[in-house]
PDB file of C-alpha atoms in Angstrom:
ATOM      1  CA  MET A   1       0.000   0.000   0.000  1.00  0.00           C
ATOM      2  CA  GLN A   2       2.881   2.392   0.787  1.00  0.00           C
ATOM      3  CA  TYR A   3       4.339   1.773  -2.664  1.00  0.00           C
ATOM      4  CA  LYS A   4       0.937   2.530  -4.188  1.00  0.00           C
ATOM      5  CA  LEU A   5       0.817   5.993  -2.606  1.00  0.00           C
ATOM      6  CA  CYS A   6       4.427   6.729  -3.604  1.00  0.00           C
ATOM      7  CA  SER A   7       3.631   5.783  -7.199  1.00  0.00           C
ATOM      8  CA  LYS A   8       0.582   8.043  -7.213  1.00  0.00           C
ATOM      9  CA  LEU A   9       2.585  10.989  -5.878  1.00  0.00           C
ATOM     10  CA  CYS A  10       5.377  10.375  -8.383  1.00  0.00           C
ATOM     11  CA  ASN A  11       2.943  10.287 -11.315  1.00  0.00           C
ATOM     12  CA  LEU A  12       1.148  13.373  -9.992  1.00  0.00           C
ATOM     13  CA  LYS A  13       4.451  15.232  -9.720  1.00  0.00           C
ATOM     14  CA  LYS A  14       5.190  14.560 -13.393  1.00  0.00           C
ATOM     15  CA  ALA A  15       1.696  15.658 -14.417  1.00  0.00           C
ATOM     16  CA  LEU A  16       1.953  18.864 -12.368  1.00  0.00           C
ATOM     17  CA  LYS A  17       5.289  19.726 -13.972  1.00  0.00           C
ATOM     18  CA  THR A  18       3.759  19.285 -17.424  1.00  0.00           C
ATOM     19  CA  LEU A  19       0.716  21.341 -16.442  1.00  0.00           C
ATOM     20  CA  ASN A  20       2.934  24.076 -15.045  1.00  0.00           C
ATOM     21  CA  ASN A  21       4.978  24.286 -18.243  1.00  0.00           C
ATOM     22  CA  ASP A  22       1.928  24.216 -20.535  1.00  0.00           C
ATOM     23  CA  LYS A  23      -0.580  26.351 -18.626  1.00  0.00           C
ATOM     24  CA  VAL A  24       1.363  28.505 -16.168  1.00  0.00           C
ATOM     25  CA  GLY A  25       4.770  29.092 -17.686  1.00  0.00           C
ATOM     26  CA  ASP A  26       7.015  31.955 -16.621  1.00  0.00           C
ATOM     27  CA  LEU A  27       4.968  34.098 -14.221  1.00  0.00           C
ATOM     28  CA  LYS A  28       7.358  37.024 -14.543  1.00  0.00           C
ATOM     29  CA  ILE A  29       6.836  37.182 -18.315  1.00  0.00           C
ATOM     30  CA  LYS A  30       3.076  36.694 -17.903  1.00  0.00           C
ATOM     31  CA  SER A  31       2.836  39.619 -15.469  1.00  0.00           C
ATOM     32  CA  ILE A  32       4.759  41.876 -17.884  1.00  0.00           C
ATOM     33  CA  GLU A  33       2.530  40.841 -20.791  1.00  0.00           C
ATOM     34  CA  ALA A  34      -0.608  41.398 -18.680  1.00  0.00           C
ATOM     35  CA  LYS A  35       0.609  44.880 -17.695  1.00  0.00           C
ATOM     36  CA  ASP A  36       1.309  45.778 -21.343  1.00  0.00           C
ATOM     37  CA  ALA A  37      -2.149  44.571 -22.415  1.00  0.00           C
ATOM     38  CA  LEU A  38      -3.768  46.616 -19.637  1.00  0.00           C
ATOM     39  CA  ASP A  39      -1.808  49.720 -20.660  1.00  0.00           C
ATOM     40  CA  ASP A  40      -2.899  49.299 -24.297  1.00  0.00           C
ATOM     41  CA  CYS A  41      -6.536  48.923 -23.259  1.00  0.00           C
ATOM     42  CA  GLN A  42      -6.425  52.021 -21.060  1.00  0.00           C
ATOM     43  CA  ARG A  43      -4.890  54.060 -23.889  1.00  0.00           C
ATOM     44  CA  LEU A  44      -7.805  53.033 -26.113  1.00  0.00           C
ATOM     45  CA  ILE A  45     -10.242  54.062 -23.375  1.00  0.00           C
ATOM     46  CA  ASP A  46      -8.655  57.517 -23.348  1.00  0.00           C
ATOM     47  CA  LEU A  47      -9.442  57.765 -27.078  1.00  0.00           C
ATOM     48  CA  GLN A  48     -12.911  56.152 -26.834  1.00  0.00           C
ATOM     49  CA  PRO A  49     -14.191  56.831 -23.282  1.00  0.00           C
ATOM     50  CA  ILE A  50     -17.818  55.890 -24.028  1.00  0.00           C
ATOM     51  CA  ASP A  51     -17.022  52.431 -25.430  1.00  0.00           C
ATOM     52  CA  SER A  52     -18.602  50.005 -22.923  1.00  0.00           C
ATOM     53  CA  ASN A  53     -16.781  47.003 -24.412  1.00  0.00           C
ATOM     54  CA  LEU A  54     -13.430  48.584 -23.601  1.00  0.00           C
ATOM     55  CA  SER A  55     -14.545  49.183 -20.002  1.00  0.00           C
ATOM     56  CA  ILE A  56     -15.506  45.530 -19.646  1.00  0.00           C
ATOM     57  CA  ARG A  57     -12.204  44.506 -21.208  1.00  0.00           C
ATOM     58  CA  GLU A  58     -10.307  46.755 -18.790  1.00  0.00           C
ATOM     59  CA  LYS A  59     -11.946  45.094 -15.771  1.00  0.00           C
ATOM     60  CA  GLU A  60     -11.021  41.663 -17.129  1.00  0.00           C
ATOM     61  CA  LEU A  61      -7.406  42.708 -17.695  1.00  0.00           C
ATOM     62  CA  ILE A  62      -7.146  44.264 -14.225  1.00  0.00           C
ATOM     63  CA  SER A  63      -8.419  41.031 -12.675  1.00  0.00           C
ATOM     64  CA  TYR A  64      -6.005  38.928 -14.736  1.00  0.00           C
ATOM     65  CA  TYR A  65      -3.054  41.223 -13.996  1.00  0.00           C
ATOM     66  CA  THR A  66      -3.813  41.186 -10.269  1.00  0.00           C
ATOM     67  CA  SER A  67      -4.062  37.386 -10.155  1.00  0.00           C
ATOM     68  CA  THR A  68      -0.785  37.064 -12.079  1.00  0.00           C
ATOM     69  CA  LEU A  69       1.003  39.365  -9.642  1.00  0.00           C
ATOM     70  CA  LYS A  70      -0.430  37.408  -6.701  1.00  0.00           C
ATOM     71  CA  ALA A  71       0.729  34.094  -8.183  1.00  0.00           C
ATOM     72  CA  GLU A  72       4.206  35.503  -8.832  1.00  0.00           C
ATOM     73  CA  GLU A  73       4.440  36.855  -5.283  1.00  0.00           C
ATOM     74  CA  ASP A  74       3.287  33.542  -3.777  1.00  0.00           C
ATOM     75  CA  LEU A  75       5.924  31.662  -5.781  1.00  0.00           C
ATOM     76  CA  LEU A  76       8.698  34.024  -4.685  1.00  0.00           C
ATOM     77  CA  ARG A  77       7.533  33.858  -1.069  1.00  0.00           C
ATOM     78  CA  LYS A  78       7.734  30.064  -1.087  1.00  0.00           C
ATOM     79  CA  LYS A  79      11.194  30.130  -2.647  1.00  0.00           C
ATOM     80  CA  SER A  80      12.423  32.701  -0.126  1.00  0.00           C
ATOM     81  CA  ARG A  81      11.085  30.603   2.823  1.00  0.00           C
ATOM     82  CA  ILE A  82       9.980  33.803   4.582  1.00  0.00           C
ATOM     83  CA  GLN A  83       7.020  33.001   6.836  1.00  0.00           C
ATOM     84  CA  TRP A  84       6.761  36.048   9.104  1.00  0.00           C
ATOM     85  CA  LEU A  85       5.534  38.428   6.382  1.00  0.00           C
ATOM     86  CA  LYS A  86       1.793  37.848   6.083  1.00  0.00           C
ATOM     87  CA  ALA A  87       0.224  40.919   4.480  1.00  0.00           C
ATOM     88  CA  GLY A  88       0.909  44.403   3.170  1.00  0.00           C
ATOM     89  CA  ASP A  89       1.997  45.984  -0.088  1.00  0.00           C
ATOM     90  CA  ARG A  90       3.269  43.899  -2.955  1.00  0.00           C
ATOM     91  CA  ASN A  91       6.438  42.205  -1.720  1.00  0.00           C
ATOM     92  CA  SER A  92       7.780  40.460  -4.843  1.00  0.00           C
ATOM     93  CA  SER A  93      10.843  42.731  -4.987  1.00  0.00           C
ATOM     94  CA  TYR A  94      11.632  41.976  -1.347  1.00  0.00           C
ATOM     95  CA  PHE A  95      11.185  38.233  -1.848  1.00  0.00           C
ATOM     96  CA  PHE A  96      13.375  38.305  -4.975  1.00  0.00           C
ATOM     97  CA  LYS A  97      16.173  40.027  -3.054  1.00  0.00           C
ATOM     98  CA  ALA A  98      15.763  37.523  -0.219  1.00  0.00           C
ATOM     99  CA  ILE A  99      16.103  34.626  -2.678  1.00  0.00           C
ATOM    100  CA  ASN A 100      19.259  36.083  -4.229  1.00  0.00           C
ATOM    101  CA  GLY A 101      20.744  36.797  -0.811  1.00  0.00           C
ATOM    102  CA  LYS A 102      19.910  33.302   0.382  1.00  0.00           C
ATOM    103  CA  CYS A 103      21.499  31.724  -2.708  1.00  0.00           C
ATOM    104  CA  ASN A 104      24.669  33.775  -2.272  1.00  0.00           C
ATOM    105  CA  ARG A 105      24.937  32.871   1.405  1.00  0.00           C
ATOM    106  CA  SER A 106      24.184  29.200   0.792  1.00  0.00           C
ATOM    107  CA  LYS A 107      26.717  28.712  -1.982  1.00  0.00           C
ATOM    108  CA  ILE A 108      29.730  26.667  -0.846  1.00  0.00           C
ATOM    109  CA  HIS A 109      32.567  27.736  -3.153  1.00  0.00           C
ATOM    110  CA  SER A 110      35.367  25.892  -1.354  1.00  0.00           C
ATOM    111  CA  ILE A 111      35.992  23.767   1.711  1.00  0.00           C
ATOM    112  CA  THR A 112      38.913  22.403   3.724  1.00  0.00           C
ATOM    113  CA  GLY A 113      39.118  18.617   3.870  1.00  0.00           C
ATOM    114  CA  ASP A 114      39.722  16.580   7.022  1.00  0.00           C
ATOM    115  CA  ASP A 115      43.370  16.191   5.970  1.00  0.00           C
ATOM    116  CA  GLY A 116      43.812  19.956   5.581  1.00  0.00           C
ATOM    117  CA  SER A 117      43.644  19.945   1.779  1.00  0.00           C
ATOM    118  CA  PHE A 118      41.908  22.803  -0.039  1.00  0.00           C
ATOM    119  CA  ILE A 119      38.898  21.647  -2.070  1.00  0.00           C
ATOM    120  CA  GLU A 120      37.362  23.931  -4.690  1.00  0.00           C
ATOM    121  CA  GLY A 121      34.763  23.464  -7.428  1.00  0.00           C
ATOM    122  CA  ASP A 122      31.170  22.256  -7.347  1.00  0.00           C
ATOM    123  CA  ILE A 123      31.908  18.596  -8.121  1.00  0.00           C
ATOM    124  CA  LEU A 124      34.807  18.227  -5.669  1.00  0.00           C
ATOM    125  CA  VAL A 125      32.927  20.035  -2.882  1.00  0.00           C
ATOM    126  CA  LYS A 126      29.887  17.831  -3.502  1.00  0.00           C
ATOM    127  CA  ASN A 127      31.987  14.653  -3.335  1.00  0.00           C
ATOM    128  CA  GLU A 128      33.625  15.806  -0.096  1.00  0.00           C
ATOM    129  CA  ALA A 129      30.208  16.521   1.438  1.00  0.00           C
ATOM    130  CA  ILE A 130      28.939  13.064   0.471  1.00  0.00           C
ATOM    131  CA  ARG A 131      32.056  11.384   1.862  1.00  0.00           C
ATOM    132  CA  HIS A 132      31.894  13.341   5.132  1.00  0.00           C
ATOM    133  CA  PHE A 133      28.243  12.699   5.893  1.00  0.00           C
ATOM    134  CA  GLN A 134      28.395   9.069   4.807  1.00  0.00           C
ATOM    135  CA  THR A 135      31.080   8.671   7.455  1.00  0.00           C
ATOM    136  CA  ILE A 136      29.278  10.346  10.357  1.00  0.00           C
ATOM    137  CA  LEU A 137      25.736   9.266   9.465  1.00  0.00           C
ATOM    138  CA  GLY A 138      26.633   5.639   8.815  1.00  0.00           C
ATOM    139  CA  CYS A 139      25.926   2.943  11.367  1.00  0.00           C
ATOM    140  CA  SER A 140      28.711   0.820  12.861  1.00  0.00           C
ATOM    141  CA  MET A 141      26.229  -1.703  14.310  1.00  0.00           C
ATOM    142  CA  PRO A 142      27.540  -1.642  17.922  1.00  0.00           C
ATOM    143  CA  THR A 143      27.244  -4.887  19.840  1.00  0.00           C
ATOM    144  CA  ARG A 144      24.627  -5.183  22.579  1.00  0.00           C
ATOM    145  CA  HIS A 145      26.359  -8.089  24.341  1.00  0.00           C
ATOM    146  CA  GLY A 146      26.533  -7.525  28.081  1.00  0.00           C
ATOM    147  CA  ILE A 147      24.450  -4.359  28.042  1.00  0.00           C
ATOM    148  CA  ASP A 148      20.958  -5.597  28.848  1.00  0.00           C
ATOM    149  CA  SER A 149      22.009  -7.246  32.116  1.00  0.00           C
ATOM    150  CA  THR A 150      23.311  -3.960  33.519  1.00  0.00           C
ATOM    151  CA  LEU A 151      20.520  -1.652  32.386  1.00  0.00           C
ATOM    152  CA  SER A 152      18.576  -2.046  35.617  1.00  0.00           C
ATOM    153  CA  ASN A 153      21.590  -0.752  37.566  1.00  0.00           C
ATOM    154  CA  ILE A 154      21.930   2.308  35.339  1.00  0.00           C
ATOM    155  CA  ILE A 155      18.373   3.368  34.526  1.00  0.00           C
ATOM    156  CA  ASP A 156      16.122   4.157  37.470  1.00  0.00           C
ATOM    157  CA  LYS A 157      13.275   5.552  35.371  1.00  0.00           C
ATOM    158  CA  VAL A 158      10.654   2.984  34.398  1.00  0.00           C
ATOM    159  CA  ILE A 159       7.139   3.041  33.020  1.00  0.00           C
ATOM    160  CA  TYR A 160       4.223   1.089  34.424  1.00  0.00           C
ATOM    161  CA  ASN A 161       1.911  -1.268  32.601  1.00  0.00           C
ATOM    162  CA  ASP A 162      -0.861   1.276  32.158  1.00  0.00           C
ATOM    163  CA  GLN A 163       1.632   3.760  30.705  1.00  0.00           C
ATOM    164  CA  GLY A 164       2.992   1.099  28.382  1.00  0.00           C
ATOM    165  CA  ASP A 165      -0.525   0.265  27.243  1.00  0.00           C
ATOM    166  CA  LEU A 166      -1.150   3.953  26.564  1.00  0.00           C
ATOM    167  CA  MET A 167       1.953   4.265  24.389  1.00  0.00           C
ATOM    168  CA  GLY A 168       1.207   0.998  22.615  1.00  0.00           C
ATOM    169  CA  ARG A 169      -2.440   1.737  21.888  1.00  0.00           C
ATOM    170  CA  LYS A 170      -3.950   1.590  18.424  1.00  0.00           C
ATOM    171  CA  VAL A 171      -3.680   4.778  16.393  1.00  0.00           C
ATOM    172  CA  THR A 172      -7.052   6.080  15.202  1.00  0.00           C
ATOM    173  CA  ASN A 173      -7.854   7.512  11.786  1.00  0.00           C
ATOM    174  CA  GLU A 174      -8.938  10.822  13.310  1.00  0.00           C
ATOM    175  CA  GLU A 175      -5.664  11.061  15.210  1.00  0.00           C
ATOM    176  CA  ILE A 176      -3.694  10.685  11.976  1.00  0.00           C
ATOM    177  CA  ARG A 177      -5.764  13.412  10.349  1.00  0.00           C
ATOM    178  CA  GLU A 178      -5.359  15.786  13.307  1.00  0.00           C
ATOM    179  CA  VAL A 179      -1.584  15.329  13.328  1.00  0.00           C
ATOM    180  CA  CYS A 180      -1.359  15.952   9.590  1.00  0.00           C
ATOM    181  CA  PHE A 181      -3.391  19.143   9.870  1.00  0.00           C
ATOM    182  CA  SER A 182      -1.319  20.348  12.847  1.00  0.00           C
ATOM    183  CA  LEU A 183       1.934  20.385  10.855  1.00  0.00           C
ATOM    184  CA  ASN A 184       3.232  23.661   9.432  1.00  0.00           C
ATOM    185  CA  PRO A 185       1.951  23.816   5.824  1.00  0.00           C
ATOM    186  CA  ASN A 186       4.827  25.984   4.575  1.00  0.00           C
ATOM    187  CA  LYS A 187       7.794  23.930   5.739  1.00  0.00           C
ATOM    188  CA  ALA A 188      10.210  22.736   3.074  1.00  0.00           C
ATOM    189  CA  PRO A 189       9.060  19.463   1.479  1.00  0.00           C
ATOM    190  CA  GLY A 190      11.100  16.296   1.291  1.00  0.00           C
ATOM    191  CA  PRO A 191      12.295  14.463  -1.834  1.00  0.00           C
ATOM    192  CA  ASP A 192       8.709  13.797  -2.959  1.00  0.00           C
ATOM    193  CA  GLY A 193       8.150  17.566  -3.374  1.00  0.00           C
ATOM    194  CA  PHE A 194       4.804  17.714  -1.515  1.00  0.00           C
ATOM    195  CA  ASN A 195       4.477  19.742   1.686  1.00  0.00           C
ATOM    196  CA  THR A 196       1.694  19.224   4.208  1.00  0.00           C
ATOM    197  CA  HIS A 197      -0.365  22.017   2.619  1.00  0.00           C
ATOM    198  CA  PHE A 198      -0.935  19.720  -0.365  1.00  0.00           C
ATOM    199  CA  PHE A 199      -2.222  16.902   1.853  1.00  0.00           C
ATOM    200  CA  LYS A 200      -4.526  19.273   3.739  1.00  0.00           C
ATOM    201  CA  ILE A 201      -6.275  20.732   0.703  1.00  0.00           C
ATOM    202  CA  THR A 202      -6.542  17.330  -1.020  1.00  0.00           C
ATOM    203  CA  TRP A 203      -7.423  15.282   2.069  1.00  0.00           C
ATOM    204  CA  ASP A 204     -10.727  14.103   0.587  1.00  0.00           C
ATOM    205  CA  ILE A 205      -8.689  12.471  -2.192  1.00  0.00           C
ATOM    206  CA  VAL A 206      -5.434  11.347  -0.544  1.00  0.00           C
ATOM    207  CA  GLY A 207      -6.576  11.002   3.072  1.00  0.00           C
ATOM    208  CA  LYS A 208      -7.576   7.360   2.761  1.00  0.00           C
ATOM    209  CA  ASP A 209      -4.167   6.356   1.362  1.00  0.00           C
ATOM    210  CA  VAL A 210      -2.292   8.406   3.976  1.00  0.00           C
ATOM    211  CA  ILE A 211      -4.243   6.821   6.838  1.00  0.00           C
ATOM    212  CA  SER A 212      -3.731   3.346   5.387  1.00  0.00           C
ATOM    213  CA  ASP A 213       0.054   3.794   5.092  1.00  0.00           C
ATOM    214  CA  VAL A 214       0.458   5.220   8.596  1.00  0.00           C
ATOM    215  CA  GLN A 215      -1.687   2.437  10.065  1.00  0.00           C
ATOM    216  CA  LYS A 216       0.412  -0.143   8.219  1.00  0.00           C
ATOM    217  CA  PHE A 217       3.593   1.263   9.743  1.00  0.00           C
ATOM    218  CA  PHE A 218       2.226   1.005  13.293  1.00  0.00           C
ATOM    219  CA  ARG A 219       1.065  -2.563  12.629  1.00  0.00           C
ATOM    220  CA  SER A 220       4.230  -3.860  10.962  1.00  0.00           C
ATOM    221  CA  GLY A 221       6.981  -1.412  11.922  1.00  0.00           C
ATOM    222  CA  LEU A 222       8.020  -1.271   8.262  1.00  0.00           C
ATOM    223  CA  LEU A 223       8.423   1.918   6.238  1.00  0.00           C
ATOM    224  CA  LEU A 224       9.094   2.085   2.524  1.00  0.00           C
ATOM    225  CA  LYS A 225      12.551   3.522   1.809  1.00  0.00           C
ATOM    226  CA  GLU A 226      11.038   6.057  -0.608  1.00  0.00           C
ATOM    227  CA  LEU A 227       9.001   7.494   2.271  1.00  0.00           C
ATOM    228  CA  ASN A 228      12.032   7.446   4.559  1.00  0.00           C
ATOM    229  CA  ALA A 229      14.205   9.335   2.042  1.00  0.00           C
ATOM    230  CA  THR A 230      15.482  12.687   3.295  1.00  0.00           C
ATOM    231  CA  ILE A 231      17.118  15.794   1.859  1.00  0.00           C
ATOM    232  CA  LEU A 232      19.974  17.121   3.996  1.00  0.00           C
ATOM    233  CA  ALA A 233      20.176  20.914   4.045  1.00  0.00           C
ATOM    234  CA  LEU A 234      23.481  22.213   5.422  1.00  0.00           C
ATOM    235  CA  VAL A 235      23.135  25.089   7.887  1.00  0.00           C
ATOM    236  CA  PRO A 236      26.298  26.935   9.031  1.00  0.00           C
ATOM    237  CA  LYS A 237      27.141  26.588  12.724  1.00  0.00           C
ATOM    238  CA  VAL A 238      29.585  29.502  12.536  1.00  0.00           C
ATOM    239  CA  PRO A 239      30.007  32.540  10.254  1.00  0.00           C
ATOM    240  CA  ASN A 240      32.047  31.757   7.126  1.00  0.00           C
ATOM    241  CA  PRO A 241      32.292  27.962   7.584  1.00  0.00           C
ATOM    242  CA  SER A 242      35.502  26.469   6.194  1.00  0.00           C
ATOM    243  CA  LYS A 243      35.060  22.774   7.024  1.00  0.00           C
ATOM    244  CA  MET A 244      32.250  20.279   6.704  1.00  0.00           C
ATOM    245  CA  LYS A 245      32.106  19.968  10.482  1.00  0.00           C
ATOM    246  CA  ASP A 246      31.133  23.659  10.544  1.00  0.00           C
ATOM    247  CA  LEU A 247      27.881  22.761   8.769  1.00  0.00           C
ATOM    248  CA  ARG A 248      24.906  21.226  10.562  1.00  0.00           C
ATOM    249  CA  PRO A 249      22.752  18.814   8.520  1.00  0.00           C
ATOM    250  CA  VAL A 250      19.035  19.588   8.792  1.00  0.00           C
ATOM    251  CA  SER A 251      16.650  16.953   7.487  1.00  0.00           C
ATOM    252  CA  CYS A 252      13.878  17.832   5.040  1.00  0.00           C
ATOM    253  CA  CYS A 253      11.625  14.799   5.392  1.00  0.00           C
ATOM    254  CA  ASN A 254       8.639  13.688   3.368  1.00  0.00           C
ATOM    255  CA  SER A 255       5.337  14.891   4.813  1.00  0.00           C
ATOM    256  CA  LEU A 256       4.033  11.362   5.336  1.00  0.00           C
ATOM    257  CA  TYR A 257       7.146  10.534   7.350  1.00  0.00           C
ATOM    258  CA  LYS A 258       6.630  13.630   9.555  1.00  0.00           C
ATOM    259  CA  ILE A 259       3.225  12.353  10.658  1.00  0.00           C
ATOM    260  CA  ILE A 260       4.633   9.177  12.228  1.00  0.00           C
ATOM    261  CA  PRO A 261       7.143  10.666  14.746  1.00  0.00           C
ATOM    262  CA  LYS A 262       4.578  13.320  15.675  1.00  0.00           C
ATOM    263  CA  ILE A 263       2.114  10.584  16.646  1.00  0.00           C
ATOM    264  CA  ILE A 264       4.827   8.745  18.607  1.00  0.00           C
ATOM    265  CA  ALA A 265       5.767  11.976  20.398  1.00  0.00           C
ATOM    266  CA  ASN A 266       2.125  12.530  21.367  1.00  0.00           C
ATOM    267  CA  MET A 267       2.005   8.998  22.793  1.00  0.00           C
ATOM    268  CA  ILE A 268       5.129   9.544  24.897  1.00  0.00           C
ATOM    269  CA  LYS A 269       4.226  13.049  26.083  1.00  0.00           C
ATOM    270  CA  PRO A 270       1.866  12.006  28.955  1.00  0.00           C
ATOM    271  CA  CYS A 271       4.609   9.751  30.393  1.00  0.00           C
ATOM    272  CA  LEU A 272       7.571  11.991  29.609  1.00  0.00           C
ATOM    273  CA  LEU A 273       8.140  13.372  33.097  1.00  0.00           C
ATOM    274  CA  ASP A 274       8.255   9.815  34.465  1.00  0.00           C
ATOM    275  CA  ILE A 275      11.017   8.636  32.105  1.00  0.00           C
ATOM    276  CA  ILE A 276      13.384  11.625  31.988  1.00  0.00           C
ATOM    277  CA  SER A 277      15.586  13.182  34.634  1.00  0.00           C
ATOM    278  CA  PRO A 278      14.619  16.568  36.110  1.00  0.00           C
ATOM    279  CA  SER A 279      17.928  17.876  34.753  1.00  0.00           C
ATOM    280  CA  GLN A 280      16.900  17.101  31.156  1.00  0.00           C
ATOM    281  CA  SER A 281      15.252  20.485  30.811  1.00  0.00           C
ATOM    282  CA  SER A 282      15.400  20.575  27.010  1.00  0.00           C
ATOM    283  CA  PHE A 283      12.821  17.752  26.887  1.00  0.00           C
ATOM    284  CA  ALA A 284      10.349  19.321  29.325  1.00  0.00           C
ATOM    285  CA  ALA A 285       7.626  21.698  28.187  1.00  0.00           C
ATOM    286  CA  GLY A 286       8.217  25.299  29.190  1.00  0.00           C
ATOM    287  CA  LYS A 287      11.918  24.719  29.889  1.00  0.00           C
ATOM    288  CA  SER A 288      15.084  25.248  27.880  1.00  0.00           C
ATOM    289  CA  ILE A 289      18.611  23.861  27.798  1.00  0.00           C
ATOM    290  CA  GLY A 290      19.646  27.412  28.664  1.00  0.00           C
ATOM    291  CA  ASP A 291      18.336  26.785  32.196  1.00  0.00           C
ATOM    292  CA  ASN A 292      21.094  24.218  32.727  1.00  0.00           C
ATOM    293  CA  ILE A 293      23.733  26.579  31.335  1.00  0.00           C
ATOM    294  CA  LEU A 294      22.802  29.193  33.920  1.00  0.00           C
ATOM    295  CA  LEU A 295      22.809  26.526  36.641  1.00  0.00           C
ATOM    296  CA  VAL A 296      26.309  25.346  35.678  1.00  0.00           C
ATOM    297  CA  GLN A 297      27.633  28.897  35.738  1.00  0.00           C
ATOM    298  CA  GLU A 298      26.260  29.349  39.239  1.00  0.00           C
ATOM    299  CA  LEU A 299      27.706  26.027  40.463  1.00  0.00           C
ATOM    300  CA  LEU A 300      31.168  26.721  39.053  1.00  0.00           C
ATOM    301  CA  ARG A 301      31.396  30.226  40.456  1.00  0.00           C
ATOM    302  CA  ASN A 302      33.191  29.132  43.663  1.00  0.00           C
ATOM    303  CA  TYR A 303      34.821  25.908  42.449  1.00  0.00           C
ATOM    304  CA  HIS A 304      38.299  27.461  42.724  1.00  0.00           C
ATOM    305  CA  LYS A 305      37.872  28.053  46.456  1.00  0.00           C
ATOM    306  CA  ASP A 306      39.192  25.324  48.755  1.00  0.00           C
ATOM    307  CA  PHE A 307      36.327  24.738  51.161  1.00  0.00           C
ATOM    308  CA  GLY A 308      33.414  22.374  51.573  1.00  0.00           C
ATOM    309  CA  CYS A 309      33.187  18.842  50.225  1.00  0.00           C
ATOM    310  CA  PRO A 310      35.427  17.577  47.381  1.00  0.00           C
ATOM    311  CA  LYS A 311      34.254  18.658  43.934  1.00  0.00           C
ATOM    312  CA  LEU A 312      34.700  17.349  40.412  1.00  0.00           C
ATOM    313  CA  ALA A 313      33.845  18.957  37.072  1.00  0.00           C
ATOM    314  CA  LEU A 314      33.942  17.164  33.717  1.00  0.00           C
ATOM    315  CA  LYS A 315      34.030  18.833  30.320  1.00  0.00           C
ATOM    316  CA  VAL A 316      32.417  16.490  27.798  1.00  0.00           C
ATOM    317  CA  ASP A 317      32.668  16.872  24.021  1.00  0.00           C
ATOM    318  CA  LEU A 318      29.121  16.258  22.783  1.00  0.00           C
ATOM    319  CA  VAL A 319      29.880  16.700  19.091  1.00  0.00           C
ATOM    320  CA  LYS A 320      29.102  13.043  18.336  1.00  0.00           C
ATOM    321  CA  ALA A 321      25.791  13.260  20.165  1.00  0.00           C
ATOM    322  CA  PHE A 322      24.650  15.988  17.778  1.00  0.00           C
ATOM    323  CA  ASN A 323      26.451  15.046  14.551  1.00  0.00           C
ATOM    324  CA  MET A 324      26.400  11.245  14.480  1.00  0.00           C
ATOM    325  CA  VAL A 325      23.669   8.633  14.385  1.00  0.00           C
ATOM    326  CA  ASP A 326      25.579   6.012  16.423  1.00  0.00           C
TER     327      ASP A 326
END
């Protein structure tokens, strides 16, 4: 069933591309042509002000020109990924500048390899990026021998049977729909090219297939690799990044994939405070990891003074916790 939905989306994507080329075309050119046609019509009205047909034609051209400008602005807004600007004057010029600025900032012209070598050129930089992230995102399949027997001595947080039943309950069709409609409709889509806005406005058509695929995952635990495919967008950790480790990979997942972890998170949420430590503030609602940073600063303020009980401070490099899957 999952393959069936993927095939439908793939075929629809091809059809939409053809429709866009045949019926929509270049919106910038269309808006210029619409403006020229409107100008010509208004010049004729100046010469023949009592011609009712020209007045009707002018209204039609104004409507067409306005819709073309709106479509062009919507396209530029989506490309610019600007979500805070909701209304106001025509913003196509602003969006266009934002797109150009974003492209210039995002372009990786050169990079320094792990061995210190200088890498330049689109193909070489691309190959270095693939090599780097294949290394850190790969799985080394660590052994579990001897771990399970010691877990009870390490983990003091447990869940009870009723909590386990709650997290293992059957997912309802309405729950799947509510989660889908709760997702941000303007987030970047995954490899399939469809954001959640598409699924919302076409729910009467695609909803049955979406529900069926999500239900199948929770029954079998299997997910088609096409649905699990992800685009990695590289976001700089520091200004002017020079190495691949200075770039943070951000996943752009398929919309159908986003629904599943959201449902799982909702299942865990009622039991969350029972399975995490009070110090794990970044996982608790209304708290932030910044709370712990302030706490550490306060604790370390008098560490250099020789009084009280013995003290120990450890500085841990968490780079692998954030950059690696293992």
